[in-house]
mmCIF file of C-alpha atoms and ligand atoms in Angstrom:
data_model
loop_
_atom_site.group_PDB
_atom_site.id
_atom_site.type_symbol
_atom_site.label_atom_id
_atom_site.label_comp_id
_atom_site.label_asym_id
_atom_site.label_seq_id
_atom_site.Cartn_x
_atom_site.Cartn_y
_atom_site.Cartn_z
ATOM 1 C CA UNK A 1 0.000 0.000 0.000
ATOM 2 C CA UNK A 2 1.096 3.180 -1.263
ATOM 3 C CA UNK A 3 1.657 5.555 2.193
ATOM 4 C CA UNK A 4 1.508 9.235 0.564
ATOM 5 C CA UNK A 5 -0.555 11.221 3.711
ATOM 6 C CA UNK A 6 1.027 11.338 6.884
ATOM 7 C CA UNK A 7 -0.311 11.265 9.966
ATOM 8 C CA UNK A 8 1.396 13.121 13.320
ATOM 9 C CA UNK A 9 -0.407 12.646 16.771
ATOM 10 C CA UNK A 10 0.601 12.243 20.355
ATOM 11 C CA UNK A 11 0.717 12.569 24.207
ATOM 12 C CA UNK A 12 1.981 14.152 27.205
ATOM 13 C CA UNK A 13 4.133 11.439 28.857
ATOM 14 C CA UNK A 14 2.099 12.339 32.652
ATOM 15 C CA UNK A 15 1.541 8.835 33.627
ATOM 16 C CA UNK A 16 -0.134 5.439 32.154
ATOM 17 C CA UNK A 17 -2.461 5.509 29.724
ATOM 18 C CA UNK A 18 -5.904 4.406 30.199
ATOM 19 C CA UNK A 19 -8.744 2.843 28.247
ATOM 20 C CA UNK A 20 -9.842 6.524 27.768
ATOM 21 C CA UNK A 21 -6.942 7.318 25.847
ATOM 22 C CA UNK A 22 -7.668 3.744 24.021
ATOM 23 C CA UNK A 23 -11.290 4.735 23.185
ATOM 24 C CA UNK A 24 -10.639 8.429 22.387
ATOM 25 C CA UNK A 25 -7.614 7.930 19.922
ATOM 26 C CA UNK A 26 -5.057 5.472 20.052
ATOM 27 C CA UNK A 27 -7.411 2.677 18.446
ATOM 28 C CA UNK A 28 -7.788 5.385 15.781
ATOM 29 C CA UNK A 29 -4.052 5.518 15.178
ATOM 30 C CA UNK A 30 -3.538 2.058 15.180
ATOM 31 C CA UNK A 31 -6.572 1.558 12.670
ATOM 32 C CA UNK A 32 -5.159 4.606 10.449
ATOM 33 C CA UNK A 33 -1.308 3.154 10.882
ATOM 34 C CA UNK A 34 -1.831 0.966 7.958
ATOM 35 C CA UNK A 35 -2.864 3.612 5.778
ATOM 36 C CA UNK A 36 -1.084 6.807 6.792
ATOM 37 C CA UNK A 37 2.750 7.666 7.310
ATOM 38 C CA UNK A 38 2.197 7.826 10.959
ATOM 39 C CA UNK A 39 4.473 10.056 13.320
ATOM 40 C CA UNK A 40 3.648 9.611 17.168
ATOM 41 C CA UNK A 41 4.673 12.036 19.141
ATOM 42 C CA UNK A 42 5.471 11.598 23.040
ATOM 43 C CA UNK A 43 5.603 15.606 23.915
ATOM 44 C CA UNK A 44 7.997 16.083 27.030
ATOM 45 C CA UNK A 45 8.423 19.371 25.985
ATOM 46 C CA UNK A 46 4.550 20.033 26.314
ATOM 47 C CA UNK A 47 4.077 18.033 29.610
ATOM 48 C CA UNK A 48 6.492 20.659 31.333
ATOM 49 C CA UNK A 49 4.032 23.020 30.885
ATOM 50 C CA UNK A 50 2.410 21.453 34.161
ATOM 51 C CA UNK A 51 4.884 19.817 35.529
ATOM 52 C CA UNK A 52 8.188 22.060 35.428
ATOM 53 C CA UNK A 53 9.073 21.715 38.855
ATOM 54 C CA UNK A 54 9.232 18.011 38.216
ATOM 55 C CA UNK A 55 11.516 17.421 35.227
ATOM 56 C CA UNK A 56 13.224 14.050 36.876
ATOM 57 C CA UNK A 57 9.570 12.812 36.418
ATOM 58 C CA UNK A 58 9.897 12.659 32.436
ATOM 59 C CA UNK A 59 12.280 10.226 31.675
ATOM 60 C CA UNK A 60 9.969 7.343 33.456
ATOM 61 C CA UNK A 61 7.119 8.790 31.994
ATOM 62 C CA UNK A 62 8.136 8.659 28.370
ATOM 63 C CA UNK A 63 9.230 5.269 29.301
ATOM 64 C CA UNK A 64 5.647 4.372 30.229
ATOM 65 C CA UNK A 65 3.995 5.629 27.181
ATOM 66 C CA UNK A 66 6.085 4.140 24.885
ATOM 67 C CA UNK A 67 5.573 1.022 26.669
ATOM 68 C CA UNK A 68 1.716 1.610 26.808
ATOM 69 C CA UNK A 69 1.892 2.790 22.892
ATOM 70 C CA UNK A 70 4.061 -0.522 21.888
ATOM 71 C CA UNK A 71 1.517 -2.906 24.258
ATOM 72 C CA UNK A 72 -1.703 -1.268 22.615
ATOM 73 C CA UNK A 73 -0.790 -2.163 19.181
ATOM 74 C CA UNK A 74 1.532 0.514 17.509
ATOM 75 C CA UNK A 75 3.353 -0.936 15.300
ATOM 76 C CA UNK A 76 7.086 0.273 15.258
ATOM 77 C CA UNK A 77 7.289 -1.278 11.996
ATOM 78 C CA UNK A 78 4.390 1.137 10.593
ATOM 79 C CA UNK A 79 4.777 4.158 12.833
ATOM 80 C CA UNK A 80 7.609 6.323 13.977
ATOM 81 C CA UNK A 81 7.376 6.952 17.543
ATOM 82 C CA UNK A 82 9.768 10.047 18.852
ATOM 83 C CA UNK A 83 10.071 12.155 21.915
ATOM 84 C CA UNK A 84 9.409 16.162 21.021
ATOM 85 C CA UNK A 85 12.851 17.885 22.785
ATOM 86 C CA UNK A 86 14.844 15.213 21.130
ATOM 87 C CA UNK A 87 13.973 17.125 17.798
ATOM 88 C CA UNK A 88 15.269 20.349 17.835
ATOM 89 C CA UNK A 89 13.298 21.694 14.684
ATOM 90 C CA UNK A 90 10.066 21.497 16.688
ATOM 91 C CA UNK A 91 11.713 24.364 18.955
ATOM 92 C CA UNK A 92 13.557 25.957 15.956
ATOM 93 C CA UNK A 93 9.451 26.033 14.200
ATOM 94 C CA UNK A 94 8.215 27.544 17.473
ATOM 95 C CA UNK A 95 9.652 30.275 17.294
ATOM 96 C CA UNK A 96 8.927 31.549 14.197
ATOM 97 C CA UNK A 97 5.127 30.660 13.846
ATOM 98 C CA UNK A 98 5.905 33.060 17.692
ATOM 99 C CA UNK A 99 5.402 35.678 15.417
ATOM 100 C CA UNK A 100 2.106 34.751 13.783
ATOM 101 C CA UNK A 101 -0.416 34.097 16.628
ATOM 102 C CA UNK A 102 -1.228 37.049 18.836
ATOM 103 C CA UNK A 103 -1.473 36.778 22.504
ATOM 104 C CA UNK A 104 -5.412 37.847 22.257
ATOM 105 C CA UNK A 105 -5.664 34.637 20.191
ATOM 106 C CA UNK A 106 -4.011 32.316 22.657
ATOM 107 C CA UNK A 107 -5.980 33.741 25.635
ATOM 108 C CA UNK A 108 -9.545 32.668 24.010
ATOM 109 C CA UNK A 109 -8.523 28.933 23.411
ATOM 110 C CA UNK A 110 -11.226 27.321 25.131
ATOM 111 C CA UNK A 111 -9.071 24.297 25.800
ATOM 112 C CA UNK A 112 -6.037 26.621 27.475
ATOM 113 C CA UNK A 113 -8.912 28.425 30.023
ATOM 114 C CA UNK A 114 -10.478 25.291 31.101
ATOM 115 C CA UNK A 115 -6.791 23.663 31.853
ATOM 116 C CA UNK A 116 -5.981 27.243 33.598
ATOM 117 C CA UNK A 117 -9.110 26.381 35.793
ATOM 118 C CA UNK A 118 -8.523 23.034 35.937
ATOM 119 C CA UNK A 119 -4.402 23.417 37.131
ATOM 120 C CA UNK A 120 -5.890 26.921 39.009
ATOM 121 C CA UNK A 121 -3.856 29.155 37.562
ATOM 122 C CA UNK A 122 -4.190 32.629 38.431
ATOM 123 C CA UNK A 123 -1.214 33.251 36.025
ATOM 124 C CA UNK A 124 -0.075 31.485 33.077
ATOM 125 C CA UNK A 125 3.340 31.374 32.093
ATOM 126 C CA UNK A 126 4.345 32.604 28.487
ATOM 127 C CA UNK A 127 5.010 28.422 28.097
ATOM 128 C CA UNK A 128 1.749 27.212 29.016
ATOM 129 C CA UNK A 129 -0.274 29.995 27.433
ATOM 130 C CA UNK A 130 1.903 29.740 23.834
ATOM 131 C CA UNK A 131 1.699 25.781 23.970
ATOM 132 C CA UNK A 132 -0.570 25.601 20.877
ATOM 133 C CA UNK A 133 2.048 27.625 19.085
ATOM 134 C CA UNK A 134 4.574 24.461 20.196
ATOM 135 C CA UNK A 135 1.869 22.098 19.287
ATOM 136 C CA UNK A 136 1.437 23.405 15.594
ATOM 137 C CA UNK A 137 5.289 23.160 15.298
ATOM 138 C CA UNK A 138 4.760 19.076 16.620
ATOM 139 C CA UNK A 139 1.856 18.774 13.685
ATOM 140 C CA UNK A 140 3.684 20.515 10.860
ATOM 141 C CA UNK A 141 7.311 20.022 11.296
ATOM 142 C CA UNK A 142 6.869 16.811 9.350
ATOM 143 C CA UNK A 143 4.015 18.280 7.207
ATOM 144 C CA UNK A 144 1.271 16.297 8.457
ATOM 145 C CA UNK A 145 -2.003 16.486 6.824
ATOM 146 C CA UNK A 146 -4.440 14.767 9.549
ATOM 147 C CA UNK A 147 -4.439 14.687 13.287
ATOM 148 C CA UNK A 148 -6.404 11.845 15.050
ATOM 149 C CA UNK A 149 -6.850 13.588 18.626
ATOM 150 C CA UNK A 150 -9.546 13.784 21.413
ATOM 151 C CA UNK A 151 -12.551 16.788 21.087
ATOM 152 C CA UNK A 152 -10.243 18.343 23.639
ATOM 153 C CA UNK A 153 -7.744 19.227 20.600
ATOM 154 C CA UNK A 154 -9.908 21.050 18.291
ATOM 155 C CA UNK A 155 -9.234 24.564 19.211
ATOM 156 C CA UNK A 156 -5.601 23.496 19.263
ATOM 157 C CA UNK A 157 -6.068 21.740 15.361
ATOM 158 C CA UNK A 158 -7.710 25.194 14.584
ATOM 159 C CA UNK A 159 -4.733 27.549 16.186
ATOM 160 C CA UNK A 160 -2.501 24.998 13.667
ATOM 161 C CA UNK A 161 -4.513 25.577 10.551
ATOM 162 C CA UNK A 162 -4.671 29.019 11.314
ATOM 163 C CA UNK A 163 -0.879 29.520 11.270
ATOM 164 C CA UNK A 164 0.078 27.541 8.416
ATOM 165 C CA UNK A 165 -2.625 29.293 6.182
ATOM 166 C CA UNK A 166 -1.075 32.769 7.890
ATOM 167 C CA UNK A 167 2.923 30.945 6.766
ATOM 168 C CA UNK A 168 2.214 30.161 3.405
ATOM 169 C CA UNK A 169 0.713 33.435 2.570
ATOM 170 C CA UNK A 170 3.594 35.415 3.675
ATOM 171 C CA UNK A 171 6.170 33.245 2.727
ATOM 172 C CA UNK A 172 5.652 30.638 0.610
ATOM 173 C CA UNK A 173 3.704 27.165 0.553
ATOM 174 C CA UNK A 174 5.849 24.908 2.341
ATOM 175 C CA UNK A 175 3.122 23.045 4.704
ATOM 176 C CA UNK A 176 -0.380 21.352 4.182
ATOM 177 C CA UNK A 177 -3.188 22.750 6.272
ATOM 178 C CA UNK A 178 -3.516 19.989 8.436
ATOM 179 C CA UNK A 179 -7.025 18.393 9.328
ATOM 180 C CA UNK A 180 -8.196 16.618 12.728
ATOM 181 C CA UNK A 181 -9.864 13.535 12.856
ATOM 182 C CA UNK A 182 -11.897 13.012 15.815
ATOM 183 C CA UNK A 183 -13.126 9.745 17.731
ATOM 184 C CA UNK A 184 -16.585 8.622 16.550
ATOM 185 C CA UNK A 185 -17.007 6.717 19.795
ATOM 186 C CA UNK A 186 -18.123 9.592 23.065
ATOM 187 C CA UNK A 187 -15.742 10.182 25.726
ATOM 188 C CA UNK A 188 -15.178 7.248 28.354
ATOM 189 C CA UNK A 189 -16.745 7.941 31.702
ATOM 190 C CA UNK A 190 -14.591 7.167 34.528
ATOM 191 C CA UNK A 191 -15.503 4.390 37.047
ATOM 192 C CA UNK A 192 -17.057 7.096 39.252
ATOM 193 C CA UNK A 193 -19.575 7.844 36.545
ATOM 194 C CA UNK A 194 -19.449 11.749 36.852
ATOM 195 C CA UNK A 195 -16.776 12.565 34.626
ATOM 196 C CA UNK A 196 -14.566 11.910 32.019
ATOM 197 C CA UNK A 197 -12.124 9.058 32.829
ATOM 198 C CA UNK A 198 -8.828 10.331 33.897
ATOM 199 C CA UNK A 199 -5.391 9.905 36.096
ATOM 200 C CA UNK A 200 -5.971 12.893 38.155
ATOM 201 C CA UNK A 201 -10.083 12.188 39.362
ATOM 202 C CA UNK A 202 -8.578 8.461 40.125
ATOM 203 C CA UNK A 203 -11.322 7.094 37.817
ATOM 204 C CA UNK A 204 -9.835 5.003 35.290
ATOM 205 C CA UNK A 205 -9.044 1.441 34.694
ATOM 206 C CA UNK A 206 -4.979 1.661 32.828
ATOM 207 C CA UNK A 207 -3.991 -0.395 29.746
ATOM 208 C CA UNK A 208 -1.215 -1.959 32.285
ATOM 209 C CA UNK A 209 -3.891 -3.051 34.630
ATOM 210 C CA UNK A 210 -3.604 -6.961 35.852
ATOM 211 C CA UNK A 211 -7.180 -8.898 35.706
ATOM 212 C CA UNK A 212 -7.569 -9.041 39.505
ATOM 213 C CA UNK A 213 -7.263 -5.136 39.239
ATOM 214 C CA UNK A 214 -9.769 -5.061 36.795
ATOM 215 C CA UNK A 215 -11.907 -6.773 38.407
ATOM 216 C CA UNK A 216 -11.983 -4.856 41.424
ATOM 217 C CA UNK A 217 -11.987 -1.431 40.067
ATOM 218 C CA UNK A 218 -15.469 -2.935 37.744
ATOM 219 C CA UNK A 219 -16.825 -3.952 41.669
ATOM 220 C CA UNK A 220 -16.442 -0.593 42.717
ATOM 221 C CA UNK A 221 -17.956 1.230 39.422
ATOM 222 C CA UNK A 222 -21.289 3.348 39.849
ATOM 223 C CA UNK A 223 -24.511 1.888 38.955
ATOM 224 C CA UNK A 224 -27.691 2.665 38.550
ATOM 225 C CA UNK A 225 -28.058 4.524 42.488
ATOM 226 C CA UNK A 226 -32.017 3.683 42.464
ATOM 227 C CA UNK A 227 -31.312 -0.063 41.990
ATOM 228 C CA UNK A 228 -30.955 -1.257 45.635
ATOM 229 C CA UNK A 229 -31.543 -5.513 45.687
ATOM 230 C CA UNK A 230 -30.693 -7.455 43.104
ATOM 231 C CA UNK A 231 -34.078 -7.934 41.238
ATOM 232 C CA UNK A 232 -35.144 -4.234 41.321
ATOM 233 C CA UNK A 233 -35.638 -3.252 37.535
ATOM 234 C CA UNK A 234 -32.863 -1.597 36.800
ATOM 235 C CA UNK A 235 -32.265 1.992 34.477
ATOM 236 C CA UNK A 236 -29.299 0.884 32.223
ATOM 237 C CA UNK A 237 -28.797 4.324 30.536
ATOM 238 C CA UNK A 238 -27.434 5.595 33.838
ATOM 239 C CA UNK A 239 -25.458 2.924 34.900
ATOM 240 C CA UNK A 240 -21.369 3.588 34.730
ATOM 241 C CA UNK A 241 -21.377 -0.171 33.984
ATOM 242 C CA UNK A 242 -23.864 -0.183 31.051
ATOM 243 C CA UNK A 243 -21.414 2.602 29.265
ATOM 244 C CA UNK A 244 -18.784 0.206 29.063
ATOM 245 C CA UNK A 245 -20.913 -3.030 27.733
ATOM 246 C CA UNK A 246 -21.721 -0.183 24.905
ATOM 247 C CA UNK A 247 -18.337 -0.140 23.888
ATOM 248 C CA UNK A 248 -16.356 -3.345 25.333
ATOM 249 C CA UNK A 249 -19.488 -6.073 25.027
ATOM 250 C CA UNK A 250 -21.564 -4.950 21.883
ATOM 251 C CA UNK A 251 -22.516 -8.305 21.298
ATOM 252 C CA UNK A 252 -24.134 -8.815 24.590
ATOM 253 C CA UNK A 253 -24.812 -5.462 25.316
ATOM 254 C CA UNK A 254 -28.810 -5.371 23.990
ATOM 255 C CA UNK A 255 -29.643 -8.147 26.128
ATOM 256 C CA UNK A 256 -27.836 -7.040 29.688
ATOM 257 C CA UNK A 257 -30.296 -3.877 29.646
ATOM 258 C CA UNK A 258 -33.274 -5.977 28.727
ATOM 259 C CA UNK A 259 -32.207 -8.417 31.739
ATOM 260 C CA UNK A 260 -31.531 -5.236 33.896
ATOM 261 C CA UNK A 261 -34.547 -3.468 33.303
ATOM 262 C CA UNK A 262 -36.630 -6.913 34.044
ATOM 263 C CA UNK A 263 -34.749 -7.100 36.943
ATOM 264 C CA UNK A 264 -33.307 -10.575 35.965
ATOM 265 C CA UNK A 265 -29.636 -10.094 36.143
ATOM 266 C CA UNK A 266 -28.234 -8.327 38.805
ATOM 267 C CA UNK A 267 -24.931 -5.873 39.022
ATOM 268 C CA UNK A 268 -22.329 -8.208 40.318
ATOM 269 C CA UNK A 269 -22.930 -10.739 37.980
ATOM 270 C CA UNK A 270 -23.218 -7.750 35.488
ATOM 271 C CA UNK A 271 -20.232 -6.109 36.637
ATOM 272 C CA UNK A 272 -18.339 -9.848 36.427
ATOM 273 C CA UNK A 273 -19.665 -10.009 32.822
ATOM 274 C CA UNK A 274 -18.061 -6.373 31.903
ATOM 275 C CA UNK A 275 -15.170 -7.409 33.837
ATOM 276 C CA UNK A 276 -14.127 -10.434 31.715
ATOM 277 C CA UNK A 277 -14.870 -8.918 28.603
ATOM 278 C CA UNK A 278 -12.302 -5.860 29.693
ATOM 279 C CA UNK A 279 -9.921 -8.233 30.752
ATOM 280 C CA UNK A 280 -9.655 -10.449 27.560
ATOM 281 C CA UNK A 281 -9.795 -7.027 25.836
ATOM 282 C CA UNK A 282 -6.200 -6.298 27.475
ATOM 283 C CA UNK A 283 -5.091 -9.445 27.222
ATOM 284 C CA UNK A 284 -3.087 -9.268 23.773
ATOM 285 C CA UNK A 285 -1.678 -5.875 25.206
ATOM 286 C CA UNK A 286 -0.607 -7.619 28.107
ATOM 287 C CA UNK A 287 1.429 -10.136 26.156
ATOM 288 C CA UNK A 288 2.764 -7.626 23.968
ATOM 289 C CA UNK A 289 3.526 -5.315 26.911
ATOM 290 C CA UNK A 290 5.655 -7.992 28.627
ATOM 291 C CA UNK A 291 7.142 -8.924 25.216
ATOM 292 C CA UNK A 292 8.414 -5.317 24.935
ATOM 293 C CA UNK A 293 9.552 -5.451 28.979
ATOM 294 C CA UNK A 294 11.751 -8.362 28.041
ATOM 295 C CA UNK A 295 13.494 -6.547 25.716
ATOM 296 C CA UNK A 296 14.588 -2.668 26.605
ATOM 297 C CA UNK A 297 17.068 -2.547 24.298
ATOM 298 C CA UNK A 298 14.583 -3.078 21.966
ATOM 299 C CA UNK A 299 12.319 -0.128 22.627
ATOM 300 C CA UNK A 300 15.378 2.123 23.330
ATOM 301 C CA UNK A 301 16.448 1.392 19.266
ATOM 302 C CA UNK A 302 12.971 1.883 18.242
ATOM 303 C CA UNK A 303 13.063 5.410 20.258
ATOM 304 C CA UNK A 304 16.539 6.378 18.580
ATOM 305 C CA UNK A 305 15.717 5.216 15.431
ATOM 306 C CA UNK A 306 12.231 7.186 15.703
ATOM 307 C CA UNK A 307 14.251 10.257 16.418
ATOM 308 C CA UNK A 308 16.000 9.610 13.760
ATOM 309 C CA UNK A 309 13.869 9.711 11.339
ATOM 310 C CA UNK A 310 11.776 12.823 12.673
ATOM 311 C CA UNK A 311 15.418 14.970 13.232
ATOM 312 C CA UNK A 312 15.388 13.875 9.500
ATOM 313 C CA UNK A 313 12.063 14.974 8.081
ATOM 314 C CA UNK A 314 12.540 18.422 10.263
ATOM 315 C CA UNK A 315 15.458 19.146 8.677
ATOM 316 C CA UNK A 316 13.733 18.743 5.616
ATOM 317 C CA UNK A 317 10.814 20.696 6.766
ATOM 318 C CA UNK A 318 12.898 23.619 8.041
ATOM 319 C CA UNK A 319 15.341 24.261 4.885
ATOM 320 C CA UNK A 320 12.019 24.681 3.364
ATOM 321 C CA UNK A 321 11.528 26.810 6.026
ATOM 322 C CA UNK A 322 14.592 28.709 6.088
ATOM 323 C CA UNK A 323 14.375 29.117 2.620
ATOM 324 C CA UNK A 324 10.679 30.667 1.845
ATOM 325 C CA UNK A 325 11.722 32.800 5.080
ATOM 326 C CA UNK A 326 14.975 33.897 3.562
ATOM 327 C CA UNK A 327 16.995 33.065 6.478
ATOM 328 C CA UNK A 328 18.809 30.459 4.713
ATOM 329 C CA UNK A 329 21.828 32.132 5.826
ATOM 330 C CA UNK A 330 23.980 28.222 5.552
ATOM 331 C CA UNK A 331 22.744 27.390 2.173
ATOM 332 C CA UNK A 332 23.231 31.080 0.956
ATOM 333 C CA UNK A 333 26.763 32.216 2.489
ATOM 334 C CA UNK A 334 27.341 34.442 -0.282
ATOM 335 C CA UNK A 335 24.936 36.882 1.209
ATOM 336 C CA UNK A 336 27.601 38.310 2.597
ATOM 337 C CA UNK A 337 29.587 39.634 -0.504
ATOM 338 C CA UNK A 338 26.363 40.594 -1.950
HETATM 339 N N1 LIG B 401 -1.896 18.364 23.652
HETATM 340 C C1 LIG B 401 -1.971 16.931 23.494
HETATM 341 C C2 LIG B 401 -2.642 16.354 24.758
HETATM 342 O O1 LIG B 401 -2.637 16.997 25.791
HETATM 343 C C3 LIG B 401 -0.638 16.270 23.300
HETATM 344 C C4 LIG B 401 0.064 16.708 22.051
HETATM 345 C C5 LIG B 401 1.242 17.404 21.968
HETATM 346 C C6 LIG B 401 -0.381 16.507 20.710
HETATM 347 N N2 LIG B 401 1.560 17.630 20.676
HETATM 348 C C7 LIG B 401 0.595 17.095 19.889
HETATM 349 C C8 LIG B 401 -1.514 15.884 20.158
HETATM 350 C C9 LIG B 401 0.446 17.100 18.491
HETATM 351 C C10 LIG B 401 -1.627 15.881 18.766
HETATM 352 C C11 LIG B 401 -0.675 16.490 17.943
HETATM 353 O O2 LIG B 401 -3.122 15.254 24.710
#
């Protein structure tokens, strides 16, 4: 298969990933891997943002998520997986789309204020606020054309196309406006059934979880809070647990809310249902995750040789660059004489 369209998307390395992450976009990218060029970025760079006063955190994090990417199903093979500082054209990219988003823009990015909220900042530093500029530098240093990324993303996608259309007006067409490509399934609901899954509300069942852990964490999950004994009728459309037959158990899924509306099955052996299904869903990561365990040196040469190829196609990128700019001050030395 011909791969013309490339694809880049990626993470903050801030912990495991969870089946949130799995749901909302990495079984995207490892559906579109076949297809697309595929660059997967783990942003370091980004995730200081947050956590600056804990660099020493990183390295074990990027660890992790290239673990959790490897055990999920990207294929190394198909997909170029590379960590964001380690490619200095990303920062070199920065700076100069710097100069083509105003601070006014930056400020309305509905995804920025709700993270300022979130993190309560009464202040943003010129990093965290200008992050979107860093992200459209990730996107189009390797001249992407689709993103695969979480609804969270969008108004970061937008700030992207937004700058490249701004760049190849003034200078020259050097970058496709890239497109995102949002999840068709809705955002996982974490085990607490109020909000989104995530690390930080402790709601979330990880890709590296072991079955026993599974199983309790599905024990624990909200139900339906009107449904006291067993052969109540239950309301499956707001039960935590129902959510996930939706999207774990399809098959089964039609007749668990007829049984729990009758009344006929109740939540533990529900929840035990969900819980084997989630389990032998993780079970081929699991085997590829301890595959990959047994053999650092392999995921250290798929790193470096992931680098590799991204210092590569930035280098590319940014002659282009340097050239529509006319700052191309290496390939042009005669300037000088002129
Ligand atoms: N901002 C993304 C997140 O928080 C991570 C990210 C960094 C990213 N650079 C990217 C996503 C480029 C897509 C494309 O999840």
């Amino acid at each position: 298969m011909s791969k013309q369209k490339r694809i880049l998307t990626g993470d903050r390395p801030t912990g495991k990933l969870h089946l949130g992450h799995f749901v909302g976009s990495l079984e995207n990218r490892i559906k579109l891997q076949d297809e697309y060029d595929t660059f997967i970025i783990i942003a370091d760079a980004q995730a200081l943002t947050t956590n600056f006063e804990q660099p020493e955190k990183l390295k074990r994090d990027v660890r992790q998520v290239t673990l959790d990417y490897l055990a999920a199903g990207i294929d190394p093979e198909k997909a170029t997986i590379f960590v964001q500082s380690l490619v200095p054209q990303i920062a070199e990219l920065t700076i100069f789309y710097s100069m083509l988003v105003t601070v006014n823009q930056l400020e309305k990015n509905p995804t920025i204020k709700s993270e300022a909220e979130q993190y309560d900042y009464q202040e943003m530093t010129y990093g965290f606020l200008g992050y979107p500029v860093s992200q459209a530098a990730d996107i189009t240093f390797c001249r992407a054309h689709l993103v695969p990324v979480g609804e969270d993303q969008l108004p970061h996608i937008e700030q992207t196309r937004r700058i490249v259309r701004k760049f190849n007006n003034l200078y020259g067409e050097v970058f496709p406006v890239p497109e995102a490509k949002i999840s068709d399934v809705p955002r996982l609901v974490g085990l607490d059934g109020k909000s989104k899954m995530s690390k930080s509300l402790n709601n979330a069942i990880y890709l590296a979880d072991d079955e026993e852990a599974v199983r309790q964490k599905i024990n624990k999950a909200v139900t339906d809070p009107q449904r006291i004994r067993k052969d109540d009728p239950g309301n499956p459309e707001v039960c935590t647990v129902y959510d996930y037959h939706k999207v774990f158990n399809p098959e089964e899924e039609a007749e668990i809310a007829e049984q729990c509306r009758q009344g006929t099955i109740g939540c533990v052996e529900c929840k035990g249902i969900l819980a084997e299904r989630i389990n032998s869903f993780l079970e081929p990561m699991r085997e590829r995750r301890s595959y990959y365990q047994e053999r650092p040196e392999l995921i250290k040469e798929i790193l470096i040789s992931g680098v590799e190829r991204a210092r590569q196609e930035g280098e590319e990128t940014l002659n282009r660059v340097r050239e529509v700019m006319k700052i191309d001050y290496d390939a042009d030395q005669d300037f000088l004489a002129r």
